[in-house]
Amino acid sequence: MSGTYGGRVERRCPIPSDRPIFFPVLNMQHTRSYSRVPQSMTVAEATASLNGIPLPLQEFSAPFRTGLTQRYAWGIWGGIASLTPGQYVLEIKARATNGFWVDTTYHLESKAS
């Protein structure tokens, strides 16, 4: 699976049935030169559901490096335990107060590895 740069996206993704999935609902990152403290967005809406069943979400923030560049990441993320083989629909909707929004549908096919 992969994130988006906002807007409406629909994707089909095969996934192994023996692995959990960790996915962004709304996230951002920036360099330390942009700000020496982690930045975040003010969330107006953030939801994720699997086959119509709402999933719990959690806020995360952490520093990381790309080469020699110090960066900060922030986001609202969700997770799904390993899925039995079959077809699933993961729907993600989020909106920040600055106007950024995502509306993503993933058609997942869980396959035994």
mmCIF file of N, CA and C in Angstrom:
data_model
loop_
_atom_site.group_PDB
_atom_site.id
_atom_site.type_symbol
_atom_site.label_atom_id
_atom_site.label_comp_id
_atom_site.label_asym_id
_atom_site.label_seq_id
_atom_site.Cartn_x
_atom_site.Cartn_y
_atom_site.Cartn_z
ATOM 1 N N MET A 1 0.846 -1.178 0.000
ATOM 2 C CA MET A 1 0.000 0.000 0.000
ATOM 3 C C MET A 1 0.888 1.235 0.000
ATOM 4 N N SER A 2 0.306 2.304 -0.414
ATOM 5 C CA SER A 2 1.052 3.545 -0.506
ATOM 6 C C SER A 2 0.136 4.704 -0.147
ATOM 7 N N GLY A 3 0.719 5.771 0.352
ATOM 8 C CA GLY A 3 -0.058 6.960 0.691
ATOM 9 C C GLY A 3 -0.379 7.781 -0.552
ATOM 10 N N THR A 4 -0.938 8.969 -0.347
ATOM 11 C CA THR A 4 -1.276 9.854 -1.457
ATOM 12 C C THR A 4 -0.792 11.259 -1.139
ATOM 13 N N TYR A 5 -0.933 12.143 -2.107
ATOM 14 C CA TYR A 5 -0.643 13.555 -1.895
ATOM 15 C C TYR A 5 -1.937 14.337 -1.745
ATOM 16 N N GLY A 6 -3.006 13.636 -1.365
ATOM 17 C CA GLY A 6 -4.301 14.262 -1.155
ATOM 18 C C GLY A 6 -5.258 13.962 -2.285
ATOM 19 N N GLY A 7 -6.532 14.293 -2.060
ATOM 20 C CA GLY A 7 -7.559 14.075 -3.060
ATOM 21 C C GLY A 7 -8.148 12.684 -3.005
ATOM 22 N N ARG A 8 -8.863 12.334 -4.067
ATOM 23 C CA ARG A 8 -9.551 11.042 -4.173
ATOM 24 C C ARG A 8 -8.681 10.057 -4.938
ATOM 25 N N VAL A 9 -8.455 8.871 -4.359
ATOM 26 C CA VAL A 9 -7.645 7.826 -4.974
ATOM 27 C C VAL A 9 -8.318 6.482 -4.715
ATOM 28 N N GLU A 10 -8.251 5.599 -5.709
ATOM 29 C CA GLU A 10 -8.749 4.223 -5.548
ATOM 30 C C GLU A 10 -7.663 3.292 -6.072
ATOM 31 N N ARG A 11 -7.328 2.281 -5.269
ATOM 32 C CA ARG A 11 -6.238 1.361 -5.622
ATOM 33 C C ARG A 11 -6.618 -0.079 -5.330
ATOM 34 N N ARG A 12 -5.948 -0.989 -6.025
ATOM 35 C CA ARG A 12 -6.053 -2.431 -5.763
ATOM 36 C C ARG A 12 -4.684 -2.897 -5.288
ATOM 37 N N CYS A 13 -4.670 -3.638 -4.161
ATOM 38 C CA CYS A 13 -3.398 -4.051 -3.573
ATOM 39 C C CYS A 13 -3.463 -5.496 -3.097
ATOM 40 N N PRO A 14 -2.544 -6.345 -3.560
ATOM 41 C CA PRO A 14 -2.415 -7.673 -2.950
ATOM 42 C C PRO A 14 -1.604 -7.526 -1.664
ATOM 43 N N ILE A 15 -1.982 -8.268 -0.635
ATOM 44 C CA ILE A 15 -1.241 -8.232 0.628
ATOM 45 C C ILE A 15 -1.072 -9.655 1.146
ATOM 46 N N PRO A 16 0.039 -9.952 1.816
ATOM 47 C CA PRO A 16 0.206 -11.289 2.402
ATOM 48 C C PRO A 16 -0.738 -11.460 3.598
ATOM 49 N N SER A 17 -1.302 -12.645 3.728
ATOM 50 C CA SER A 17 -2.276 -12.878 4.802
ATOM 51 C C SER A 17 -1.631 -13.041 6.177
ATOM 52 N N ASP A 18 -0.311 -13.210 6.233
ATOM 53 C CA ASP A 18 0.341 -13.462 7.526
ATOM 54 C C ASP A 18 1.014 -12.230 8.116
ATOM 55 N N ARG A 19 0.686 -11.028 7.595
ATOM 56 C CA ARG A 19 1.326 -9.813 8.105
ATOM 57 C C ARG A 19 0.301 -8.748 8.457
ATOM 58 N N PRO A 20 0.505 -8.057 9.560
ATOM 59 C CA PRO A 20 -0.375 -6.922 9.879
ATOM 60 C C PRO A 20 -0.066 -5.752 8.938
ATOM 61 N N ILE A 21 -0.997 -4.802 8.872
ATOM 62 C CA ILE A 21 -0.846 -3.628 8.020
ATOM 63 C C ILE A 21 -0.896 -2.388 8.910
ATOM 64 N N PHE A 22 0.016 -1.460 8.682
ATOM 65 C CA PHE A 22 0.075 -0.181 9.386
ATOM 66 C C PHE A 22 -0.012 0.888 8.307
ATOM 67 N N PHE A 23 -0.969 1.806 8.392
ATOM 68 C CA PHE A 23 -1.202 2.733 7.290
ATOM 69 C C PHE A 23 -1.495 4.145 7.793
ATOM 70 N N PRO A 24 -1.084 5.168 6.991
ATOM 71 C CA PRO A 24 -1.384 6.549 7.348
ATOM 72 C C PRO A 24 -2.800 6.922 6.944
ATOM 73 N N VAL A 25 -3.454 7.703 7.778
ATOM 74 C CA VAL A 25 -4.754 8.274 7.448
ATOM 75 C C VAL A 25 -4.543 9.737 7.061
ATOM 76 N N LEU A 26 -3.745 10.439 7.850
ATOM 77 C CA LEU A 26 -3.377 11.825 7.582
ATOM 78 C C LEU A 26 -1.985 12.005 8.168
ATOM 79 N N ASN A 27 -1.018 12.411 7.352
ATOM 80 C CA ASN A 27 0.337 12.549 7.890
ATOM 81 C C ASN A 27 1.135 13.599 7.134
ATOM 82 N N MET A 28 2.255 13.978 7.711
ATOM 83 C CA MET A 28 3.170 14.951 7.105
ATOM 84 C C MET A 28 4.560 14.742 7.679
ATOM 85 N N GLN A 29 5.555 15.309 6.990
ATOM 86 C CA GLN A 29 6.925 15.286 7.501
ATOM 87 C C GLN A 29 7.624 16.543 7.023
ATOM 88 N N HIS A 30 8.688 16.926 7.730
ATOM 89 C CA HIS A 30 9.446 18.112 7.364
ATOM 90 C C HIS A 30 10.869 17.989 7.891
ATOM 91 N N THR A 31 11.754 18.815 7.347
ATOM 92 C CA THR A 31 13.151 18.815 7.781
ATOM 93 C C THR A 31 13.323 19.661 9.042
ATOM 94 N N ARG A 32 14.410 19.421 9.728
ATOM 95 C CA ARG A 32 14.729 20.214 10.921
ATOM 96 C C ARG A 32 15.017 21.662 10.549
ATOM 97 N N SER A 33 15.509 21.888 9.331
ATOM 98 C CA SER A 33 15.771 23.266 8.905
ATOM 99 C C SER A 33 14.463 24.049 8.723
ATOM 100 N N TYR A 34 13.367 23.353 8.439
ATOM 101 C CA TYR A 34 12.055 24.001 8.341
ATOM 102 C C TYR A 34 11.563 24.414 9.732
ATOM 103 N N SER A 35 11.701 23.501 10.685
ATOM 104 C CA SER A 35 11.319 23.775 12.071
ATOM 105 C C SER A 35 12.083 22.830 12.980
ATOM 106 N N ARG A 36 12.539 23.337 14.112
ATOM 107 C CA ARG A 36 13.281 22.502 15.056
ATOM 108 C C ARG A 36 12.372 21.699 15.984
ATOM 109 N N VAL A 37 11.072 21.876 15.846
ATOM 110 C CA VAL A 37 10.105 21.074 16.614
ATOM 111 C C VAL A 37 9.132 20.421 15.629
ATOM 112 N N PRO A 38 8.620 19.241 15.966
ATOM 113 C CA PRO A 38 7.675 18.570 15.065
ATOM 114 C C PRO A 38 6.425 19.425 14.830
ATOM 115 N N GLN A 39 6.023 19.511 13.579
ATOM 116 C CA GLN A 39 4.804 20.214 13.200
ATOM 117 C C GLN A 39 3.680 19.195 13.029
ATOM 118 N N SER A 40 2.445 19.650 13.101
ATOM 119 C CA SER A 40 1.304 18.770 12.869
ATOM 120 C C SER A 40 0.205 19.581 12.200
ATOM 121 N N MET A 41 -0.813 18.876 11.740
ATOM 122 C CA MET A 41 -1.990 19.532 11.155
ATOM 123 C C MET A 41 -3.122 19.468 12.166
ATOM 124 N N THR A 42 -4.006 20.445 12.126
ATOM 125 C CA THR A 42 -5.202 20.387 12.948
ATOM 126 C C THR A 42 -6.228 19.546 12.191
ATOM 127 N N VAL A 43 -6.636 18.462 12.804
ATOM 128 C CA VAL A 43 -7.497 17.478 12.146
ATOM 129 C C VAL A 43 -8.962 17.855 12.320
ATOM 130 N N ALA A 44 -9.684 17.934 11.196
ATOM 131 C CA ALA A 44 -11.123 18.177 11.223
ATOM 132 C C ALA A 44 -11.882 16.856 11.148
ATOM 133 N N GLU A 45 -11.302 15.857 10.486
ATOM 134 C CA GLU A 45 -11.926 14.539 10.326
ATOM 135 C C GLU A 45 -10.827 13.529 10.058
ATOM 136 N N ALA A 46 -10.952 12.330 10.620
ATOM 137 C CA ALA A 46 -10.018 11.242 10.336
ATOM 138 C C ALA A 46 -10.729 9.929 10.646
ATOM 139 N N THR A 47 -11.009 9.153 9.598
ATOM 140 C CA THR A 47 -11.679 7.866 9.787
ATOM 141 C C THR A 47 -11.057 6.823 8.867
ATOM 142 N N ALA A 48 -11.148 5.584 9.290
ATOM 143 C CA ALA A 48 -10.758 4.444 8.464
ATOM 144 C C ALA A 48 -11.706 3.307 8.812
ATOM 145 N N SER A 49 -12.078 2.537 7.798
ATOM 146 C CA SER A 49 -12.949 1.382 8.037
ATOM 147 C C SER A 49 -12.538 0.236 7.132
ATOM 148 N N LEU A 50 -12.728 -0.969 7.618
ATOM 149 C CA LEU A 50 -12.463 -2.183 6.857
ATOM 150 C C LEU A 50 -13.787 -2.895 6.659
ATOM 151 N N ASN A 51 -14.209 -3.025 5.403
ATOM 152 C CA ASN A 51 -15.508 -3.618 5.062
ATOM 153 C C ASN A 51 -16.633 -2.943 5.843
ATOM 154 N N GLY A 52 -16.539 -1.627 5.995
ATOM 155 C CA GLY A 52 -17.579 -0.848 6.658
ATOM 156 C C GLY A 52 -17.490 -0.792 8.167
ATOM 157 N N ILE A 53 -16.539 -1.499 8.770
ATOM 158 C CA ILE A 53 -16.379 -1.509 10.232
ATOM 159 C C ILE A 53 -15.296 -0.503 10.615
ATOM 160 N N PRO A 54 -15.629 0.508 11.449
ATOM 161 C CA PRO A 54 -14.640 1.519 11.841
ATOM 162 C C PRO A 54 -13.423 0.912 12.533
ATOM 163 N N LEU A 55 -12.257 1.474 12.240
ATOM 164 C CA LEU A 55 -10.999 1.025 12.840
ATOM 165 C C LEU A 55 -10.480 2.085 13.809
ATOM 166 N N PRO A 56 -9.820 1.664 14.886
ATOM 167 C CA PRO A 56 -9.232 2.648 15.802
ATOM 168 C C PRO A 56 -8.026 3.318 15.149
ATOM 169 N N LEU A 57 -7.829 4.590 15.468
ATOM 170 C CA LEU A 57 -6.709 5.364 14.938
ATOM 171 C C LEU A 57 -5.896 5.922 16.089
ATOM 172 N N GLN A 58 -4.615 6.220 15.809
ATOM 173 C CA GLN A 58 -3.751 6.756 16.852
ATOM 174 C C GLN A 58 -2.803 7.778 16.244
ATOM 175 N N GLU A 59 -2.505 8.818 17.020
ATOM 176 C CA GLU A 59 -1.559 9.851 16.598
ATOM 177 C C GLU A 59 -0.140 9.413 16.933
ATOM 178 N N PHE A 60 0.788 9.618 15.984
ATOM 179 C CA PHE A 60 2.197 9.301 16.182
ATOM 180 C C PHE A 60 3.036 10.491 15.741
ATOM 181 N N SER A 61 4.165 10.680 16.411
ATOM 182 C CA SER A 61 5.139 11.700 16.035
ATOM 183 C C SER A 61 6.520 11.162 16.365
ATOM 184 N N ALA A 62 7.469 11.334 15.425
ATOM 185 C CA ALA A 62 8.806 10.798 15.677
ATOM 186 C C ALA A 62 9.839 11.475 14.779
ATOM 187 N N PRO A 63 11.083 11.580 15.270
ATOM 188 C CA PRO A 63 12.174 12.054 14.406
ATOM 189 C C PRO A 63 12.716 10.876 13.590
ATOM 190 N N PHE A 64 13.312 11.181 12.433
ATOM 191 C CA PHE A 64 14.001 10.173 11.640
ATOM 192 C C PHE A 64 15.021 10.871 10.751
ATOM 193 N N ARG A 65 15.877 10.114 10.105
ATOM 194 C CA ARG A 65 16.902 10.678 9.227
ATOM 195 C C ARG A 65 16.757 10.107 7.821
ATOM 196 N N THR A 66 17.052 10.947 6.840
ATOM 197 C CA THR A 66 17.256 10.498 5.472
ATOM 198 C C THR A 66 18.669 10.943 5.117
ATOM 199 N N GLY A 67 19.582 9.990 5.094
ATOM 200 C CA GLY A 67 20.999 10.338 4.926
ATOM 201 C C GLY A 67 21.452 11.154 6.117
ATOM 202 N N LEU A 68 21.943 12.356 5.877
ATOM 203 C CA LEU A 68 22.402 13.232 6.958
ATOM 204 C C LEU A 68 21.337 14.239 7.388
ATOM 205 N N THR A 69 20.168 14.190 6.770
ATOM 206 C CA THR A 69 19.121 15.172 7.050
ATOM 207 C C THR A 69 18.188 14.692 8.157
ATOM 208 N N GLN A 70 18.114 15.475 9.231
ATOM 209 C CA GLN A 70 17.176 15.184 10.334
ATOM 210 C C GLN A 70 15.782 15.626 9.898
ATOM 211 N N ARG A 71 14.786 14.765 10.099
ATOM 212 C CA ARG A 71 13.411 15.054 9.722
ATOM 213 C C ARG A 71 12.491 14.712 10.886
ATOM 214 N N TYR A 72 11.280 15.251 10.821
ATOM 215 C CA TYR A 72 10.239 14.928 11.790
ATOM 216 C C TYR A 72 9.013 14.426 11.031
ATOM 217 N N ALA A 73 8.352 13.445 11.593
ATOM 218 C CA ALA A 73 7.112 12.924 11.007
ATOM 219 C C ALA A 73 6.000 13.034 12.042
ATOM 220 N N TRP A 74 4.804 13.300 11.562
ATOM 221 C CA TRP A 74 3.613 13.343 12.403
ATOM 222 C C TRP A 74 2.476 12.718 11.613
ATOM 223 N N GLY A 75 1.549 12.082 12.296
ATOM 224 C CA GLY A 75 0.393 11.563 11.575
ATOM 225 C C GLY A 75 -0.620 10.862 12.447
ATOM 226 N N ILE A 76 -1.773 10.648 11.832
ATOM 227 C CA ILE A 76 -2.836 9.808 12.380
ATOM 228 C C ILE A 76 -2.749 8.500 11.596
ATOM 229 N N TRP A 77 -2.565 7.398 12.290
ATOM 230 C CA TRP A 77 -2.334 6.109 11.645
ATOM 231 C C TRP A 77 -3.327 5.074 12.158
ATOM 232 N N GLY A 78 -3.495 4.040 11.365
ATOM 233 C CA GLY A 78 -4.345 2.915 11.746
ATOM 234 C C GLY A 78 -3.614 1.611 11.477
ATOM 235 N N GLY A 79 -4.158 0.544 11.999
ATOM 236 C CA GLY A 79 -3.556 -0.765 11.786
ATOM 237 C C GLY A 79 -4.609 -1.848 11.682
ATOM 238 N N ILE A 80 -4.229 -2.905 10.995
ATOM 239 C CA ILE A 80 -5.103 -4.066 10.832
ATOM 240 C C ILE A 80 -4.266 -5.297 11.148
ATOM 241 N N ALA A 81 -4.798 -6.175 11.992
ATOM 242 C CA ALA A 81 -4.124 -7.443 12.273
ATOM 243 C C ALA A 81 -4.098 -8.271 10.993
ATOM 244 N N SER A 82 -3.324 -9.317 10.986
ATOM 245 C CA SER A 82 -3.260 -10.207 9.819
ATOM 246 C C SER A 82 -4.666 -10.597 9.382
ATOM 247 N N LEU A 83 -4.907 -10.562 8.086
ATOM 248 C CA LEU A 83 -6.220 -10.891 7.526
ATOM 249 C C LEU A 83 -6.220 -12.311 6.961
ATOM 250 N N THR A 84 -7.309 -13.010 7.135
ATOM 251 C CA THR A 84 -7.433 -14.307 6.485
ATOM 252 C C THR A 84 -7.526 -14.074 4.978
ATOM 253 N N PRO A 85 -7.135 -15.040 4.157
ATOM 254 C CA PRO A 85 -7.222 -14.848 2.711
ATOM 255 C C PRO A 85 -8.642 -14.462 2.288
ATOM 256 N N GLY A 86 -8.724 -13.492 1.377
ATOM 257 C CA GLY A 86 -10.010 -13.036 0.884
ATOM 258 C C GLY A 86 -9.937 -11.606 0.381
ATOM 259 N N GLN A 87 -11.093 -11.046 0.076
ATOM 260 C CA GLN A 87 -11.225 -9.696 -0.459
ATOM 261 C C GLN A 87 -11.697 -8.744 0.642
ATOM 262 N N TYR A 88 -11.113 -7.551 0.693
ATOM 263 C CA TYR A 88 -11.455 -6.555 1.706
ATOM 264 C C TYR A 88 -11.465 -5.168 1.072
ATOM 265 N N VAL A 89 -12.190 -4.240 1.692
ATOM 266 C CA VAL A 89 -12.184 -2.844 1.250
ATOM 267 C C VAL A 89 -11.796 -1.981 2.447
ATOM 268 N N LEU A 90 -10.682 -1.255 2.302
ATOM 269 C CA LEU A 90 -10.202 -0.324 3.317
ATOM 270 C C LEU A 90 -10.517 1.081 2.820
ATOM 271 N N GLU A 91 -11.321 1.818 3.574
ATOM 272 C CA GLU A 91 -11.685 3.182 3.207
ATOM 273 C C GLU A 91 -11.079 4.159 4.211
ATOM 274 N N ILE A 92 -10.425 5.186 3.699
ATOM 275 C CA ILE A 92 -9.759 6.198 4.515
ATOM 276 C C ILE A 92 -10.290 7.565 4.107
ATOM 277 N N LYS A 93 -10.727 8.334 5.084
ATOM 278 C CA LYS A 93 -11.180 9.700 4.832
ATOM 279 C C LYS A 93 -10.584 10.598 5.915
ATOM 280 N N ALA A 94 -9.995 11.703 5.485
ATOM 281 C CA ALA A 94 -9.422 12.640 6.456
ATOM 282 C C ALA A 94 -9.417 14.039 5.864
ATOM 283 N N ARG A 95 -9.488 15.004 6.780
ATOM 284 C CA ARG A 95 -9.506 16.409 6.377
ATOM 285 C C ARG A 95 -8.839 17.230 7.467
ATOM 286 N N ALA A 96 -7.944 18.109 7.044
ATOM 287 C CA ALA A 96 -7.298 19.038 7.978
ATOM 288 C C ALA A 96 -7.964 20.396 7.838
ATOM 289 N N THR A 97 -7.853 21.235 8.856
ATOM 290 C CA THR A 97 -8.483 22.553 8.822
ATOM 291 C C THR A 97 -7.819 23.489 7.808
ATOM 292 N N ASN A 98 -6.618 23.133 7.315
ATOM 293 C CA ASN A 98 -5.937 23.973 6.323
ATOM 294 C C ASN A 98 -6.410 23.692 4.895
ATOM 295 N N GLY A 99 -7.404 22.790 4.732
ATOM 296 C CA GLY A 99 -7.945 22.488 3.415
ATOM 297 C C GLY A 99 -7.432 21.205 2.793
ATOM 298 N N PHE A 100 -6.369 20.614 3.345
ATOM 299 C CA PHE A 100 -5.856 19.339 2.820
ATOM 300 C C PHE A 100 -6.838 18.228 3.157
ATOM 301 N N TRP A 101 -7.086 17.315 2.190
ATOM 302 C CA TRP A 101 -8.005 16.208 2.433
ATOM 303 C C TRP A 101 -7.589 14.972 1.637
ATOM 304 N N VAL A 102 -8.008 13.818 2.131
ATOM 305 C CA VAL A 102 -7.811 12.545 1.439
ATOM 306 C C VAL A 102 -9.103 11.744 1.507
ATOM 307 N N ASP A 103 -9.359 10.998 0.445
ATOM 308 C CA ASP A 103 -10.506 10.095 0.357
ATOM 309 C C ASP A 103 -10.007 8.914 -0.466
ATOM 310 N N THR A 104 -9.525 7.887 0.213
ATOM 311 C CA THR A 104 -8.844 6.780 -0.449
ATOM 312 C C THR A 104 -9.561 5.467 -0.185
ATOM 313 N N THR A 105 -9.707 4.684 -1.240
ATOM 314 C CA THR A 105 -10.281 3.342 -1.133
ATOM 315 C C THR A 105 -9.244 2.346 -1.638
ATOM 316 N N TYR A 106 -8.910 1.382 -0.799
ATOM 317 C CA TYR A 106 -8.009 0.296 -1.179
ATOM 318 C C TYR A 106 -8.827 -0.988 -1.278
ATOM 319 N N HIS A 107 -8.790 -1.634 -2.425
ATOM 320 C CA HIS A 107 -9.389 -2.960 -2.604
ATOM 321 C C HIS A 107 -8.246 -3.944 -2.332
ATOM 322 N N LEU A 108 -8.308 -4.591 -1.184
ATOM 323 C CA LEU A 108 -7.246 -5.476 -0.747
ATOM 324 C C LEU A 108 -7.583 -6.927 -1.074
ATOM 325 N N GLU A 109 -6.583 -7.649 -1.566
ATOM 326 C CA GLU A 109 -6.724 -9.086 -1.737
ATOM 327 C C GLU A 109 -5.668 -9.743 -0.868
ATOM 328 N N SER A 110 -6.131 -10.355 0.216
ATOM 329 C CA SER A 110 -5.230 -11.038 1.141
ATOM 330 C C SER A 110 -4.971 -12.441 0.615
ATOM 331 N N LYS A 111 -3.687 -12.753 0.418
ATOM 332 C CA LYS A 111 -3.293 -14.059 -0.131
ATOM 333 C C LYS A 111 -2.332 -14.757 0.815
ATOM 334 N N ALA A 112 -2.470 -16.081 0.913
ATOM 335 C CA ALA A 112 -1.534 -16.863 1.712
ATOM 336 C C ALA A 112 -0.157 -16.759 1.064
ATOM 337 N N SER A 113 0.881 -16.601 1.910
ATOM 338 C CA SER A 113 2.238 -16.466 1.351
ATOM 339 C C SER A 113 2.963 -17.782 1.333
#
